[in-house]
Amino acid sequence: MLFRSWHSTATQSASVGVATLVNLNVKDYESDISLINNNKFKVTYSGVYNIQFSFQFHGLSGGGSGTTTLVWFAKNGTTIPQSNTKVTVNNNSPYIVASWNFFQQLNANDYMQIYWATDNAQIKLEASSASPGPAIPSVIVTMNQIA
């Protein structure tokens, strides 16, 4: 079975209206899927893959009136049509966890990437400490071959 899991211990920012790559800095598990340049999920074998993520968005105060983030996928550097999703981070509920999965046919040496954008520079992908309990990563990504 081919699988991989990564997470990020860094808080990540995006400029307003700018497509920004999601980065990961910690490898949890690995088997024939490589993380390249902290943002490319490169496969060794052809097949159908399931890529899942969990993002912790945090809307910091004082950032203006925008409340929207967008998250989408790219394959080999090209945006995948119909892969975008809108997430609202309201001022009165500043922590939102976005989590979903996406299936994609990949050939050997293809790679996937995840992008995000926001209309408010004070919305972050936030890593933080927690008490009680362990630290909270800003991003968790898993990927496995399913066919």
XYZ file of C-alpha atoms in Angstrom:
147
model
C 0.000 0.000 0.000
C 1.278 3.438 -0.933
C 0.634 6.199 1.564
C 2.068 9.373 2.927
C 1.325 11.813 5.731
C 2.736 15.280 6.416
C 1.929 18.280 8.563
C 3.068 21.856 9.107
C 4.218 23.398 12.371
C 4.344 26.866 10.757
C 1.653 29.520 10.554
C 1.107 30.348 6.872
C -0.030 33.648 5.371
C -1.339 34.736 1.991
C -1.508 38.180 0.410
C -5.016 39.323 -0.494
C -6.122 37.807 -3.794
C -2.881 35.894 -4.404
C -2.800 32.138 -5.096
C -0.493 30.717 -2.421
C 0.924 27.206 -2.174
C 0.291 25.252 1.005
C 3.605 24.107 2.509
C 4.437 21.244 4.843
C 7.577 20.887 6.926
C 7.197 17.548 8.773
C 7.061 14.025 7.306
C 4.958 11.676 9.418
C 4.918 8.512 7.287
C 6.146 7.694 3.818
C 5.906 5.017 1.176
C 6.498 5.786 -2.519
C 5.009 9.298 -2.475
C 7.552 12.103 -2.125
C 7.208 15.640 -0.829
C 9.225 17.917 -3.141
C 10.011 21.566 -2.240
C 7.603 21.316 0.744
C 4.541 21.561 -1.546
C 4.610 18.962 -4.366
C 3.205 15.500 -3.647
C 4.968 13.358 -6.291
C 3.882 9.761 -6.934
C 6.100 6.858 -7.983
C 3.384 4.682 -9.527
C 0.382 5.299 -11.784
C -3.046 4.902 -10.208
C -5.980 6.628 -8.561
C -4.989 8.595 -5.464
C -6.974 10.082 -2.605
C -5.489 13.288 -1.201
C -6.970 14.549 2.086
C -6.268 17.633 4.108
C -7.194 19.442 7.284
C -6.493 23.184 7.580
C -6.862 25.296 10.710
C -7.869 28.775 9.556
C -7.716 31.616 12.078
C -9.194 35.047 11.449
C -7.141 37.528 13.448
C -8.808 40.769 14.504
C -8.166 44.059 12.735
C -7.799 42.591 9.279
C -10.628 44.318 7.463
C -14.015 43.109 6.311
C -13.058 40.080 4.193
C -14.042 36.646 5.468
C -13.405 34.303 2.528
C -10.719 31.759 1.769
C -10.519 29.536 -1.290
C -8.786 26.138 -1.482
C -8.076 24.235 -4.711
C -5.848 21.570 -6.268
C -3.301 21.561 -9.091
C -1.834 18.612 -10.995
C 1.645 19.002 -12.521
C 1.429 22.769 -11.981
C -1.958 23.191 -13.712
C -5.110 24.076 -11.773
C -7.663 21.238 -11.779
C -11.054 22.507 -13.029
C -13.923 22.387 -10.533
C -11.605 21.690 -7.566
C -12.076 24.994 -5.708
C -14.045 25.398 -2.471
C -14.955 28.570 -0.549
C -14.568 28.687 3.252
C -15.901 31.543 5.386
C -13.947 32.624 8.472
C -16.306 34.948 10.350
C -15.072 37.513 12.851
C -17.349 36.100 15.567
C -16.050 32.539 15.024
C -12.386 33.057 14.164
C -11.267 29.393 14.079
C -12.506 27.206 11.232
C -11.237 23.748 10.299
C -11.603 22.937 6.612
C -11.232 19.280 5.752
C -11.996 17.233 2.661
C -10.575 14.732 0.210
C -10.077 14.667 -3.549
C -9.619 11.723 -5.943
C -7.277 12.045 -8.898
C -5.853 9.728 -11.586
C -2.076 10.186 -11.619
C 0.688 8.752 -13.768
C 4.142 7.835 -12.458
C 6.052 11.043 -11.578
C 2.930 13.253 -11.599
C 2.516 15.588 -8.650
C -0.309 17.317 -6.820
C -0.287 20.682 -5.038
C -2.794 22.533 -2.867
C -3.349 26.279 -3.189
C -5.228 28.764 -1.066
C -6.167 32.436 -1.327
C -8.026 34.915 0.859
C -9.698 38.314 0.702
C -8.320 39.226 4.159
C -4.586 39.138 4.952
C -5.432 38.559 8.631
C -6.815 35.079 7.878
C -3.983 32.616 8.440
C -3.361 28.898 8.356
C -2.382 28.842 12.011
C -0.213 26.435 13.971
C -0.444 26.873 17.723
C 0.182 25.324 21.089
C -2.696 23.927 23.088
C -3.281 23.283 26.750
C -4.190 20.698 27.663
C -3.124 18.516 24.759
C -0.501 18.531 22.039
C 0.331 21.354 19.634
C -2.018 22.073 16.717
C -0.560 21.928 13.177
C -1.720 24.507 10.647
C -2.044 21.845 7.954
C -2.291 18.052 7.827
C -2.164 16.256 4.466
C -2.422 12.540 3.766
C -2.318 10.828 0.382
C -2.767 7.217 -0.595
C -3.188 5.118 -3.722
C -6.634 3.536 -3.830
C -6.599 1.823 -7.253
